[in-house]
CSV table of C-alpha atoms in Angstrom, one decimal:
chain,number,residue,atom,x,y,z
G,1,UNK,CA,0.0,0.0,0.0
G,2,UNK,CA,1.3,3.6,-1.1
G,3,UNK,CA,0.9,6.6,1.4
G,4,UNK,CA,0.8,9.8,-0.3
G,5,UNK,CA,0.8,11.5,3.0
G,6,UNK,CA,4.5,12.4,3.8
G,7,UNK,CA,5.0,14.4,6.7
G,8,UNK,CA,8.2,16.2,5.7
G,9,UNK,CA,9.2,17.4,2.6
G,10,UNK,CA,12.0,14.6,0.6
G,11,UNK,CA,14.5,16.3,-1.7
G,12,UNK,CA,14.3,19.3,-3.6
G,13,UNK,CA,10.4,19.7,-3.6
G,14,UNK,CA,10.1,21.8,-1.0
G,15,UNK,CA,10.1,25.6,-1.4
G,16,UNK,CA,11.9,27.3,2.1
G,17,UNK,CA,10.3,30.8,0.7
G,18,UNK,CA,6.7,29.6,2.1
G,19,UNK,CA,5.6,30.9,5.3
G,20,UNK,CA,2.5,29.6,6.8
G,21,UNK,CA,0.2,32.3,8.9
G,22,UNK,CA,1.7,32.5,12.7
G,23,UNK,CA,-0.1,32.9,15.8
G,24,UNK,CA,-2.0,37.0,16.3
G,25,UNK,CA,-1.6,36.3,20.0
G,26,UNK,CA,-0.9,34.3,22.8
G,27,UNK,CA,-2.9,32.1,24.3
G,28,UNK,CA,-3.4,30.8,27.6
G,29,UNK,CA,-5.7,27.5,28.0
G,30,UNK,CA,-7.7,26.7,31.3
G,31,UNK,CA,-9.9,23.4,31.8
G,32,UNK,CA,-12.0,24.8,34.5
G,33,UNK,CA,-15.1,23.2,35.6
G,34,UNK,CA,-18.5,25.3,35.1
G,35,UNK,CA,-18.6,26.5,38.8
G,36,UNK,CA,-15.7,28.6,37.9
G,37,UNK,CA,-18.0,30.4,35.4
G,38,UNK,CA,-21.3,30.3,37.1
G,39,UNK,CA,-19.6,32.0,40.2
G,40,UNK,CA,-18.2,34.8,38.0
G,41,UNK,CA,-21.5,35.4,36.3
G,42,UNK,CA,-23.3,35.2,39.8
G,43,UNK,CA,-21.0,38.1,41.0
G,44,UNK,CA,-22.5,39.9,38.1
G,45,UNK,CA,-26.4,39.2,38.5
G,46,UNK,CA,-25.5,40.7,42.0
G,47,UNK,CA,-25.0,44.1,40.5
G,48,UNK,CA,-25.2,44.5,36.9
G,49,UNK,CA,-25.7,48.2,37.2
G,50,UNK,CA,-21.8,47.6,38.0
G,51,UNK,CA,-20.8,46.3,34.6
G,52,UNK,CA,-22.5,48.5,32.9
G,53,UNK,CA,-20.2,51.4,34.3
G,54,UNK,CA,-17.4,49.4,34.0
G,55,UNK,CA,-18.0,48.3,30.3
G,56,UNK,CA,-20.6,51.7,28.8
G,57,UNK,CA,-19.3,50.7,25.6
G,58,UNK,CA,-20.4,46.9,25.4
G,59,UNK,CA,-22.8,45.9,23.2
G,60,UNK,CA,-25.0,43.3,26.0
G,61,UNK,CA,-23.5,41.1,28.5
G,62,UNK,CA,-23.3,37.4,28.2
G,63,UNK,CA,-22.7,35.2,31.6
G,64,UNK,CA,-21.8,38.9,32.9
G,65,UNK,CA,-19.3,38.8,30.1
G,66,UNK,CA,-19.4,42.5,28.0
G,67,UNK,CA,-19.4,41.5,24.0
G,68,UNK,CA,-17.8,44.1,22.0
G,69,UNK,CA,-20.2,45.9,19.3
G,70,UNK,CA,-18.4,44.0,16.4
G,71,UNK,CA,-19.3,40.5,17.5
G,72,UNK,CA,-22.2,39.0,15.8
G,73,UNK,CA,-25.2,38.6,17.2
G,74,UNK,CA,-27.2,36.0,18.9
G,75,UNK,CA,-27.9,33.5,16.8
G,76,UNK,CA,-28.7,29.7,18.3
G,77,UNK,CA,-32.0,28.8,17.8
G,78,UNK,CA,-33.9,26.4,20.9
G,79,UNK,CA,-32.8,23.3,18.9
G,80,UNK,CA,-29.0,24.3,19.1
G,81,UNK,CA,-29.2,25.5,22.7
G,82,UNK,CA,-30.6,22.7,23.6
G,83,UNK,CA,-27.9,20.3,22.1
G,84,UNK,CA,-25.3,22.2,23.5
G,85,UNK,CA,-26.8,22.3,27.1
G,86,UNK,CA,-27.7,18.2,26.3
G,87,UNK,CA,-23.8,18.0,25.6
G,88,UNK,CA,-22.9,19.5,28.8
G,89,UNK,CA,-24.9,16.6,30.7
G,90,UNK,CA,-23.5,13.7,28.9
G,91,UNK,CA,-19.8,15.2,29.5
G,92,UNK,CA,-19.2,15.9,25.6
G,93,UNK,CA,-16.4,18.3,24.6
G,94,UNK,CA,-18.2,21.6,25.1
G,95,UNK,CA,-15.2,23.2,22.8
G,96,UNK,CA,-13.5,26.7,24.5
G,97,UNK,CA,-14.6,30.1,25.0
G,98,UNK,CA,-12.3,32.9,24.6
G,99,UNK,CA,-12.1,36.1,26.3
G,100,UNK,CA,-9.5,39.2,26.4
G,101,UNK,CA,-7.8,39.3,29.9
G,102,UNK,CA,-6.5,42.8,29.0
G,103,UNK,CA,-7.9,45.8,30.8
G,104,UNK,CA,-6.9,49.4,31.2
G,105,UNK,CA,-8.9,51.8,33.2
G,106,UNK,CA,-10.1,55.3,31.5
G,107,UNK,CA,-8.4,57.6,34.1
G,108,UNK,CA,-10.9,59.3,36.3
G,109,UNK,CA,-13.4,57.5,35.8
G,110,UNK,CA,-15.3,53.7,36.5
G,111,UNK,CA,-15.3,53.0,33.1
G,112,UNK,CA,-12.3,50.4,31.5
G,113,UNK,CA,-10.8,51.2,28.2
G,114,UNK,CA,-12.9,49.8,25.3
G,115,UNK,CA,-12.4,45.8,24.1
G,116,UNK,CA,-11.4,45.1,27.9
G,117,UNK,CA,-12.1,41.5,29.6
G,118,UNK,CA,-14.4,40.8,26.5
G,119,UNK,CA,-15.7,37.1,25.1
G,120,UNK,CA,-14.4,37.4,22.3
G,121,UNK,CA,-15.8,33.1,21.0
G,122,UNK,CA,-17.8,31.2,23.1
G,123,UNK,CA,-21.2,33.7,22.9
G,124,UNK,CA,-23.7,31.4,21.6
G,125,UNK,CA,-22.4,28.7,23.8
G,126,UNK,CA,-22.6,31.0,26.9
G,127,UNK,CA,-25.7,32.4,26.4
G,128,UNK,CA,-27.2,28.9,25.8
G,129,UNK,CA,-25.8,27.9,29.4
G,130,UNK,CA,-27.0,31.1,30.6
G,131,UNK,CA,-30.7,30.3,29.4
G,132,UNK,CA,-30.8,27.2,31.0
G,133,UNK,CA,-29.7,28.1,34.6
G,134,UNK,CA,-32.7,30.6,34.5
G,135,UNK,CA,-34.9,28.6,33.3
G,136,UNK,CA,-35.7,29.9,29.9
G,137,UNK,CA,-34.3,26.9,28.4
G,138,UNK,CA,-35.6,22.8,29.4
G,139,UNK,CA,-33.8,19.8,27.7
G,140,UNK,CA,-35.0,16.1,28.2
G,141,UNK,CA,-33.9,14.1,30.8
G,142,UNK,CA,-32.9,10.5,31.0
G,143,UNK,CA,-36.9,9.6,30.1
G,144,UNK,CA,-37.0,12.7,27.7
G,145,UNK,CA,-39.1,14.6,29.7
G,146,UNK,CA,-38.1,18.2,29.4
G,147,UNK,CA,-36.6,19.8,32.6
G,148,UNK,CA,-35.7,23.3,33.9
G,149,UNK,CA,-32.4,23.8,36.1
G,150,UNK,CA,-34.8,25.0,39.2
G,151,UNK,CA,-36.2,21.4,39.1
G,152,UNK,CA,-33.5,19.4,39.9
G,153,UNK,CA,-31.7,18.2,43.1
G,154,UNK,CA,-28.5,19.2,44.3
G,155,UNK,CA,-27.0,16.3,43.4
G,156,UNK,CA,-27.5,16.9,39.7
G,157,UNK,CA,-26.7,20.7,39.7
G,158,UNK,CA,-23.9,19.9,41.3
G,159,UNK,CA,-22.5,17.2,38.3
G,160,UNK,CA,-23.4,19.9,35.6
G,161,UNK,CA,-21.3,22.2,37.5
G,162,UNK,CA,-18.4,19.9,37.5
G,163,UNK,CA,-18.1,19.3,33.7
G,164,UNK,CA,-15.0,20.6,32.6
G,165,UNK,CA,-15.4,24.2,30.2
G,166,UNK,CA,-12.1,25.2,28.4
G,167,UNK,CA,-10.8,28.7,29.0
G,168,UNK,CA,-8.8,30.1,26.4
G,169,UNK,CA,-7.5,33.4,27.1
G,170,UNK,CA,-5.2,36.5,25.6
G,171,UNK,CA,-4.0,39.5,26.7
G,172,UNK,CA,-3.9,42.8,24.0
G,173,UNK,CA,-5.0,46.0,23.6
G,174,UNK,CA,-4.9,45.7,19.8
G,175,UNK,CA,-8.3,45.9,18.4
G,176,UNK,CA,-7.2,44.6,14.9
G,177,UNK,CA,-5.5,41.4,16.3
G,178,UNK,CA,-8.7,40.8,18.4
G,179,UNK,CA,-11.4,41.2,15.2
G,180,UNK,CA,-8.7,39.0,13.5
G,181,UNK,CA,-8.7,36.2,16.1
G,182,UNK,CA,-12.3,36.7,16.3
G,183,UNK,CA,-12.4,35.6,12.5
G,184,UNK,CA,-10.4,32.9,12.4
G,185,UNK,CA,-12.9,31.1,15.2
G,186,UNK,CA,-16.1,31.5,13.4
């Protein structure tokens, strides 16, 4: 059997004068369980007067998460949001979301510089889970019955809670290299 898969180059049929895009930005990868999420977002149903002075210039707020204006819009329909959240309960890769760690603060004032701590991927996702835990969104259960977060037990809030949601995060200032990595991962 003949592979015409060759993982390096053999002879002269390589051209050295290729470059292949390189990475816009760092990256920093987390695999955090969803309580690590839910407890940031709770922080923000506390006050979300707060964010709004913090972020004035974000578009909405998803899992207390600001969303810069250039992100698209929300788009899942209930069929989609409930796959994803059915996902989360039979411990299927849930994929990443990706926020901007940067921050500056505006001098005098609340307010942090535009693009600051923003999800940059992950929206639909989010706002999916976000759905769910306040009961806007049911899936079926083991019998297919659909179900709302506020009726279930502890015991299986807590196992949603534990299922592992990657973290991707960078760190810039530099609006351009945000929308681009913002492209790339839709």
């Amino acid at each position: 059997m003949t592979s015409f898969f060759k993982r390096y180059a053999d002879g002269g049929i390589s051209n050295r004068r290729i470059y292949m895009p390189q990475r816009l930005l760092p990256t920093t990868v987390s695999h955090c369980p969803l309580e690590v999420l839910v407890g940031h977002w709770e922080k923000y149903l506390v006050d979300p007067s707060s964010a709004r002075e913090h972020f004035p210039w974000a578009a909405r707020f998803v899992m207390g998460m600001p969303v810069p204006n250039w992100a698209r819009g929300l788009e899942w329909n209930l069929g989609q949001k409930s796959r994803f959240i059915s996902a989360v309960w039979s411990g299927g890769d849930l994929g990443s979301y990706l926020t901007n760690d940067w921050y500056e603060p505006v001098i005098g004032n609340r307010a942090l510089a535009e693009n600051s701590e923003i999800l940059i991927d992950g929206q639909q996702r989010l706002h999916s889970l976000e759905e769910y835990l306040l009961d806007r969104q049911a899936v079926p259960d083991a019998q297919g019955q659909s179900r709302i977060w506020s009726e279930l037990g502890n015991g299986e809030r807590k196992r949603f809670l534990s299922m592992i949601f990657t973290h991707v995060r960078v760190s810039s200032d530099d609006e351009m290299a945000l929308r681009r990595t913002y492209d790339l991962v839709q």
